[in-house]
């Protein structure tokens, strides 16, 4: 759900969070992405921009600072340029925070304390405020002062260990995505909304802390705790279907598809469809379950010996008929032309007032009564400073 190509830079506020004000005092991706989500849901998001924001760094732009990352992660926001070390700008920032429901920041706790903008400094003055603070590690730990980078948090959360133990990877590689930042951003968004529910009921704000390492470790352990869930352990950590060799896309006649037969019946149906009914008699696909630990690699080789017999489209038809999990392998360079992506308006063209045509990442959820939307394009640095100051009754 994106704004049409001829949409104005701002339009009427809609969405389930209409009437909620959020201050985005965050940098890079984690905090700003969380604030963007709340903005998509209808909140009035005011971004306090320091003189330098790294999300605006990059070589791909038409106007300095208007990078691809910035164009999407800072949409549905108003930008106010303030130097928090300047006395007058600091006072303005405090006035904006005082009129907000939620403050999102990922500044280090030491810097916040020096600015007297940590939760302890603001709680008595603004008792209604939801103060959402995210950083790499818990503020009460010996790692509190470590700089938070996605790669270091992936390492600290066990994700690199999982990669090193995976049969198809076998090395401690970093996932090619700022995974920790985005999981933490989603966590900031839903925890802030939970605190908002409490605030609406009681008038009370509170501190919400989202340590990235803790968040991603908990996320990873959902399926990977396994045998270590028991004391003493009944087995190692690691979810076998994901860790074993053979957990990968399958070659088809014209490309690749993610074909994952999860049951013996799935395997037998797959072999019959490929014209290899003889393989359906294999004892490994005629038990009650598939033994991913002992037979995973061998079954993968067996499956991949027959998947090239059909095209990706043919396999999707076969798998749909027999309830076998399947999905095409999307190439990101081709995503804008993909029928599924186009049908969901996930990469529509939009017209930015200063940047011209660009691809706007769509809002991925739907509300029947209070639709989320892209109402305004990412602003230029400080674009709304005068507008917001007028709202504060200042010149």
Coordinates of C-alpha atoms in Angstrom, one line a residue:
X1 CA 0.0 0.0 0.0
X2 CA 2.0 3.0 -1.2
X3 CA 1.1 6.5 -2.1
X4 CA 0.1 7.0 -5.7
X5 CA 2.7 8.5 -8.0
X6 CA 1.0 11.9 -7.9
X7 CA 0.3 12.0 -4.2
X8 CA 1.1 15.3 -2.4
X9 CA 3.9 15.3 0.1
X10 CA 1.4 15.4 2.9
X11 CA -2.2 14.3 3.2
X12 CA -4.8 13.5 5.7
X13 CA -3.7 11.4 8.7
X14 CA -5.2 7.9 8.8
X15 CA -4.4 4.7 10.5
X16 CA -5.0 3.1 13.9
X17 CA -2.4 5.4 15.6
X18 CA -3.9 8.7 14.3
X19 CA -3.6 11.2 17.2
X20 CA -0.5 9.6 18.7
X21 CA 2.7 11.7 18.6
X22 CA 6.1 10.1 18.4
X23 CA 9.6 11.7 18.7
X24 CA 12.2 9.9 16.7
X25 CA 15.5 10.8 18.3
X26 CA 17.4 7.9 16.8
X27 CA 20.0 7.3 14.1
X28 CA 20.9 4.7 11.5
X29 CA 18.2 2.1 11.1
X30 CA 17.0 0.4 14.3
X31 CA 15.2 3.3 15.9
X32 CA 14.2 5.1 12.8
X33 CA 12.7 1.9 11.3
X34 CA 10.6 1.4 14.5
X35 CA 9.4 5.0 14.2
X36 CA 8.6 4.6 10.5
X37 CA 6.4 1.6 11.3
X38 CA 4.5 3.7 13.9
X39 CA 4.3 6.5 11.2
X40 CA 2.9 4.0 8.7
X41 CA 0.2 3.2 11.3
X42 CA -0.9 6.8 11.5
X43 CA 1.3 8.3 14.2
X44 CA 2.6 11.9 13.8
X45 CA 6.3 11.3 13.9
X46 CA 8.7 14.2 14.4
X47 CA 12.3 13.3 13.7
X48 CA 14.8 15.3 15.6
X49 CA 17.8 15.4 13.3
X50 CA 21.3 16.1 14.5
X51 CA 23.7 17.9 12.2
X52 CA 24.9 14.5 10.9
X53 CA 22.8 11.4 10.6
X54 CA 24.5 8.3 9.2
X55 CA 21.3 7.0 7.5
X56 CA 21.8 9.9 5.1
X57 CA 25.3 8.8 4.2
X58 CA 25.9 7.0 0.9
X59 CA 26.9 7.6 -2.7
X60 CA 23.5 6.8 -4.3
X61 CA 21.5 9.9 -4.2
X62 CA 20.2 12.7 -6.4
X63 CA 20.3 15.2 -3.5
X64 CA 22.9 14.9 -0.8
X65 CA 21.4 13.0 2.1
X66 CA 18.5 11.6 0.2
X67 CA 19.8 8.0 0.0
X68 CA 17.7 4.9 -0.8
X69 CA 17.8 3.9 2.8
X70 CA 16.7 7.3 4.0
X71 CA 13.9 7.6 1.4
X72 CA 12.0 4.6 2.9
X73 CA 13.0 4.5 6.6
X74 CA 12.2 8.2 7.2
X75 CA 8.9 8.4 5.3
X76 CA 5.8 9.5 7.2
X77 CA 7.9 11.8 9.4
X78 CA 8.6 15.5 9.8
X79 CA 12.2 16.5 10.1
X80 CA 13.3 19.2 12.6
X81 CA 17.0 20.1 12.6
X82 CA 18.2 20.6 16.2
X83 CA 21.7 20.6 17.7
X84 CA 21.1 19.0 21.1
X85 CA 24.3 20.6 22.5
X86 CA 22.9 24.1 21.8
X87 CA 21.0 25.5 24.7
X88 CA 18.1 26.9 22.7
X89 CA 17.8 23.8 20.5
X90 CA 18.0 21.6 23.6
X91 CA 15.1 23.5 25.1
X92 CA 13.1 23.1 21.9
X93 CA 13.7 19.4 21.9
X94 CA 12.5 19.1 25.4
X95 CA 9.3 21.0 24.5
X96 CA 8.7 18.6 21.7
X97 CA 9.3 15.6 23.9
X98 CA 6.9 17.0 26.5
X99 CA 4.1 17.0 23.9
X100 CA 4.7 13.5 22.7
X101 CA 3.3 10.1 23.7
X102 CA 6.4 8.1 22.8
X103 CA 10.1 8.9 22.5
X104 CA 12.4 6.5 20.6
X105 CA 16.1 6.8 20.9
X106 CA 19.1 4.5 20.4
X107 CA 21.7 7.0 21.7
X108 CA 24.2 5.6 24.2
X109 CA 23.2 6.0 27.8
X110 CA 26.3 8.1 28.6
X111 CA 25.5 10.7 25.9
X112 CA 21.9 10.8 27.0
X113 CA 22.9 11.5 30.6
X114 CA 25.3 14.3 29.6
X115 CA 22.4 15.9 27.7
X116 CA 20.1 15.2 30.7
X117 CA 17.8 13.4 28.3
X118 CA 18.0 9.9 29.8
X119 CA 14.8 8.4 31.2
X120 CA 15.7 9.3 34.8
X121 CA 16.1 13.0 33.9
X122 CA 12.8 13.2 32.0
X123 CA 10.5 10.8 34.0
X124 CA 9.5 13.3 36.7
X125 CA 9.1 16.2 34.2
X126 CA 7.1 14.1 31.7
X127 CA 5.4 11.3 33.7
X128 CA 3.1 10.4 30.7
X129 CA 6.1 9.8 28.4
X130 CA 6.8 6.3 27.0
X131 CA 10.6 6.3 26.8
X132 CA 11.7 3.5 24.3
X133 CA 15.5 3.1 24.5
X134 CA 17.4 0.6 22.4
X135 CA 21.1 -0.2 22.5
X136 CA 23.4 -3.1 21.7
X137 CA 23.6 -4.6 25.2
X138 CA 21.8 -4.2 28.5
X139 CA 22.6 -1.0 30.3
X140 CA 23.3 -2.8 33.6
X141 CA 25.8 -5.2 32.0
X142 CA 29.6 -5.0 31.5
X143 CA 29.0 -4.7 27.8
X144 CA 26.8 -1.6 28.1
X145 CA 29.3 0.8 26.6
X146 CA 30.2 -1.4 23.6
X147 CA 29.2 0.2 20.2
X148 CA 26.2 -1.6 18.7
X149 CA 26.7 -2.8 15.2
X150 CA 24.5 -5.4 13.5
X151 CA 27.4 -7.8 12.9
X152 CA 28.6 -7.7 16.5
X153 CA 25.1 -8.3 17.8
X154 CA 24.6 -11.2 15.3
X155 CA 27.8 -12.7 16.8
X156 CA 26.8 -12.1 20.4
X157 CA 23.3 -13.6 19.9
X158 CA 24.6 -17.0 18.7
X159 CA 23.6 -16.4 15.0
X160 CA 27.2 -16.8 13.7
X161 CA 27.6 -20.0 15.7
X162 CA 24.4 -21.4 14.1
X163 CA 25.8 -20.5 10.6
X164 CA 29.1 -22.2 11.5
X165 CA 27.3 -25.4 12.5
X166 CA 24.9 -25.5 9.6
X167 CA 25.7 -28.2 7.2
X168 CA 25.2 -26.0 4.1
X169 CA 27.2 -23.1 5.4
X170 CA 29.9 -24.4 7.6
X171 CA 31.5 -21.0 8.5
X172 CA 30.7 -18.3 11.0
X173 CA 29.3 -15.9 8.3
X174 CA 27.2 -12.8 9.0
X175 CA 23.6 -13.0 7.6
X176 CA 23.5 -10.7 4.6
X177 CA 21.0 -8.4 6.2
X178 CA 21.0 -5.9 9.1
X179 CA 19.0 -8.6 10.8
X180 CA 19.6 -7.6 14.4
X181 CA 18.7 -3.9 13.7
X182 CA 15.4 -4.9 12.1
X183 CA 14.3 -7.5 14.7
X184 CA 15.1 -5.0 17.4
X185 CA 13.1 -2.3 15.5
X186 CA 10.0 -4.6 15.4
X187 CA 10.4 -5.2 19.1
X188 CA 10.6 -1.5 19.8
X189 CA 7.4 -1.0 17.8
X190 CA 5.3 -3.6 19.6
X191 CA 6.7 -2.9 23.1
X192 CA 6.0 0.9 22.6
X193 CA 2.4 0.0 21.6
X194 CA 2.0 -2.2 24.7
X195 CA 3.2 0.7 26.8
X196 CA 0.8 3.0 24.9
X197 CA -2.1 0.8 25.9
X198 CA -1.1 1.1 29.5
X199 CA -0.6 4.9 29.2
X200 CA -4.1 5.3 27.7
X201 CA -5.6 3.4 30.6
X202 CA -3.6 5.0 33.4
X203 CA -2.0 8.2 32.1
X204 CA 1.4 6.7 33.1
X205 CA 4.4 6.5 31.0
X206 CA 7.3 4.2 31.5
X207 CA 10.8 3.1 30.4
X208 CA 10.9 0.5 27.7
X209 CA 14.4 -1.0 27.2
X210 CA 15.2 -3.1 24.1
X211 CA 18.8 -4.5 24.2
X212 CA 19.6 -5.8 20.7
X213 CA 21.7 -8.8 21.9
X214 CA 19.0 -10.0 24.3
X215 CA 16.3 -9.5 21.8
X216 CA 18.1 -11.4 19.0
X217 CA 19.2 -14.2 21.3
X218 CA 15.7 -14.8 22.5
X219 CA 14.5 -14.7 18.8
X220 CA 17.1 -17.3 17.8
X221 CA 16.3 -19.6 20.7
X222 CA 12.7 -20.0 19.8
X223 CA 13.5 -23.1 17.7
X224 CA 17.2 -23.5 18.4
X225 CA 17.2 -24.1 22.1
X226 CA 16.1 -27.7 21.5
X227 CA 17.7 -30.3 23.8
X228 CA 19.2 -27.6 26.1
X229 CA 15.7 -26.7 27.1
X230 CA 16.0 -29.5 29.6
X231 CA 18.3 -29.7 32.6
X232 CA 20.4 -31.7 32.3
X233 CA 20.3 -31.2 28.6
X234 CA 18.7 -34.0 26.5
X235 CA 20.7 -33.0 23.4
X236 CA 22.5 -30.1 21.7
X237 CA 21.1 -26.7 20.7
X238 CA 20.1 -26.3 17.0
X239 CA 16.9 -27.0 15.1
X240 CA 17.8 -30.1 13.0
X241 CA 15.6 -29.3 9.9
X242 CA 17.4 -25.9 9.6
X243 CA 20.9 -27.0 10.6
X244 CA 21.3 -30.1 8.5
X245 CA 22.9 -30.2 5.1
X246 CA 20.3 -30.2 2.3
X247 CA 18.2 -27.4 3.7
X248 CA 18.4 -25.3 0.5
X249 CA 16.6 -24.4 -2.7
X250 CA 16.2 -27.2 -5.3
X251 CA 17.3 -27.0 -8.9
X252 CA 14.4 -27.2 -11.4
X253 CA 14.3 -27.4 -15.2
X254 CA 14.5 -23.6 -15.5
X255 CA 15.9 -22.3 -12.3
X256 CA 15.4 -22.9 -8.6
X257 CA 12.5 -23.4 -6.1
X258 CA 12.3 -23.8 -2.4
X259 CA 10.7 -27.3 -2.3
X260 CA 10.5 -28.6 1.3
X261 CA 8.7 -32.0 1.7
X262 CA 8.1 -32.2 5.4
X263 CA 6.4 -35.6 5.6
X264 CA 7.0 -39.1 4.1
X265 CA 3.8 -38.6 2.1
X266 CA 5.1 -35.3 0.7
X267 CA 8.2 -37.1 -0.5
X268 CA 6.3 -39.9 -2.1
X269 CA 4.0 -37.5 -3.9
X270 CA 7.0 -35.6 -5.1
X271 CA 8.7 -38.7 -6.5
X272 CA 5.5 -39.8 -8.3
X273 CA 5.0 -36.4 -9.8
X274 CA 8.6 -36.4 -11.1
X275 CA 8.0 -39.7 -12.8
X276 CA 10.2 -41.7 -10.3
X277 CA 7.6 -43.8 -8.6
X278 CA 10.4 -46.3 -7.8
X279 CA 11.9 -43.9 -5.3
X280 CA 8.6 -43.7 -3.4
X281 CA 9.3 -47.2 -2.1
X282 CA 12.4 -46.0 -0.3
X283 CA 12.0 -47.0 3.4
X284 CA 13.2 -43.6 4.5
X285 CA 10.0 -42.0 3.1
X286 CA 7.7 -44.7 4.4
X287 CA 8.0 -44.3 8.2
X288 CA 5.9 -42.1 10.5
X289 CA 8.2 -39.1 10.1
X290 CA 11.3 -38.0 8.1
X291 CA 14.5 -38.4 10.1
X292 CA 16.2 -35.0 9.4
X293 CA 19.1 -35.8 11.8
X294 CA 20.2 -39.1 10.2
X295 CA 18.7 -39.0 6.7
X296 CA 18.6 -35.3 6.0
X297 CA 21.5 -35.1 3.6
X298 CA 20.7 -38.3 1.8
X299 CA 17.1 -37.3 1.3
X300 CA 18.2 -33.9 0.0
X301 CA 20.3 -35.6 -2.7
X302 CA 17.4 -37.9 -3.5
X303 CA 15.0 -35.0 -3.9
X304 CA 17.4 -33.0 -6.0
X305 CA 18.0 -35.9 -8.3
X306 CA 14.4 -35.5 -9.5
X307 CA 13.5 -31.8 -9.2
X308 CA 15.2 -30.9 -12.5
X309 CA 12.5 -33.0 -14.2
X310 CA 9.9 -30.2 -14.0
X311 CA 10.0 -26.4 -14.3
X312 CA 9.5 -24.1 -11.3
X313 CA 5.9 -23.4 -12.4
X314 CA 5.1 -27.1 -12.8
X315 CA 6.5 -27.8 -9.3
X316 CA 4.4 -25.0 -7.8
X317 CA 1.3 -26.7 -9.4
X318 CA 2.3 -30.1 -8.1
X319 CA 3.2 -28.9 -4.7
X320 CA 0.0 -26.9 -4.4
X321 CA -2.0 -30.0 -5.3
X322 CA -0.3 -32.2 -2.7
X323 CA 0.2 -29.5 0.0
X324 CA 4.0 -29.7 -0.2
X325 CA 5.6 -26.4 1.0
X326 CA 7.0 -24.6 -2.1
X327 CA 8.0 -21.1 -3.1
X328 CA 9.9 -19.5 -6.0
X329 CA 13.3 -18.0 -5.5
X330 CA 12.9 -14.3 -5.9
X331 CA 15.9 -12.4 -7.3
X332 CA 15.8 -8.9 -5.7
X333 CA 16.9 -7.2 -8.9
X334 CA 13.7 -8.5 -10.5
X335 CA 11.4 -7.9 -7.6
X336 CA 9.7 -4.8 -9.0
X337 CA 8.5 -6.8 -12.0
X338 CA 7.3 -9.8 -10.0
X339 CA 3.6 -10.4 -10.2
X340 CA 3.2 -11.1 -6.5
X341 CA 5.2 -8.0 -5.6
X342 CA 3.2 -5.8 -8.0
X343 CA -0.1 -7.3 -6.8
X344 CA 0.7 -6.3 -3.2
X345 CA 1.9 -2.8 -4.2
X346 CA 5.2 -3.6 -2.4
X347 CA 7.5 -1.7 -4.8
X348 CA 5.3 0.9 -6.5
X349 CA 6.7 4.0 -8.1
X350 CA 6.2 7.2 -6.2
X351 CA 7.1 10.8 -7.0
X352 CA 9.2 12.7 -4.5
X353 CA 9.0 16.5 -4.6
X354 CA 12.7 16.9 -4.8
X355 CA 14.0 13.4 -5.8
X356 CA 11.6 12.5 -8.6
X357 CA 10.6 8.9 -9.2
X358 CA 11.6 6.3 -6.7
X359 CA 10.5 2.9 -5.5
X360 CA 8.6 3.1 -2.2
X361 CA 8.6 -0.1 -0.1
X362 CA 4.9 -0.9 0.5
X363 CA 3.1 -1.2 3.8
X364 CA 2.9 -5.0 4.2
X365 CA -0.2 -5.2 6.4
X366 CA -3.9 -4.3 5.9
X367 CA -6.5 -2.9 8.3
X368 CA -10.1 -3.0 7.2
X369 CA -11.2 0.0 9.2
X370 CA -8.1 2.1 9.8
X371 CA -5.8 1.5 6.8
X372 CA -2.1 2.2 7.2
X373 CA -0.6 4.3 4.4
X374 CA 2.4 6.2 3.1
X375 CA 1.1 9.8 3.5
X376 CA 4.3 11.7 3.2
X377 CA 7.7 11.2 1.5
X378 CA 11.0 11.2 3.4
X379 CA 11.8 14.9 4.2
X380 CA 14.9 16.8 3.4
X381 CA 17.1 17.5 6.5
X382 CA 15.2 20.0 8.7
X383 CA 12.5 20.5 6.2
X384 CA 9.8 20.9 8.8
X385 CA 11.7 22.9 11.4
X386 CA 9.7 26.2 10.8
X387 CA 6.4 24.3 10.6
X388 CA 6.9 22.6 13.9
X389 CA 8.2 25.7 15.7
X390 CA 5.1 27.5 14.6
X391 CA 3.1 24.8 16.2
X392 CA 5.0 25.4 19.4
X393 CA 4.0 29.1 19.1
X394 CA 7.5 30.2 18.1
X395 CA 8.6 32.2 15.1

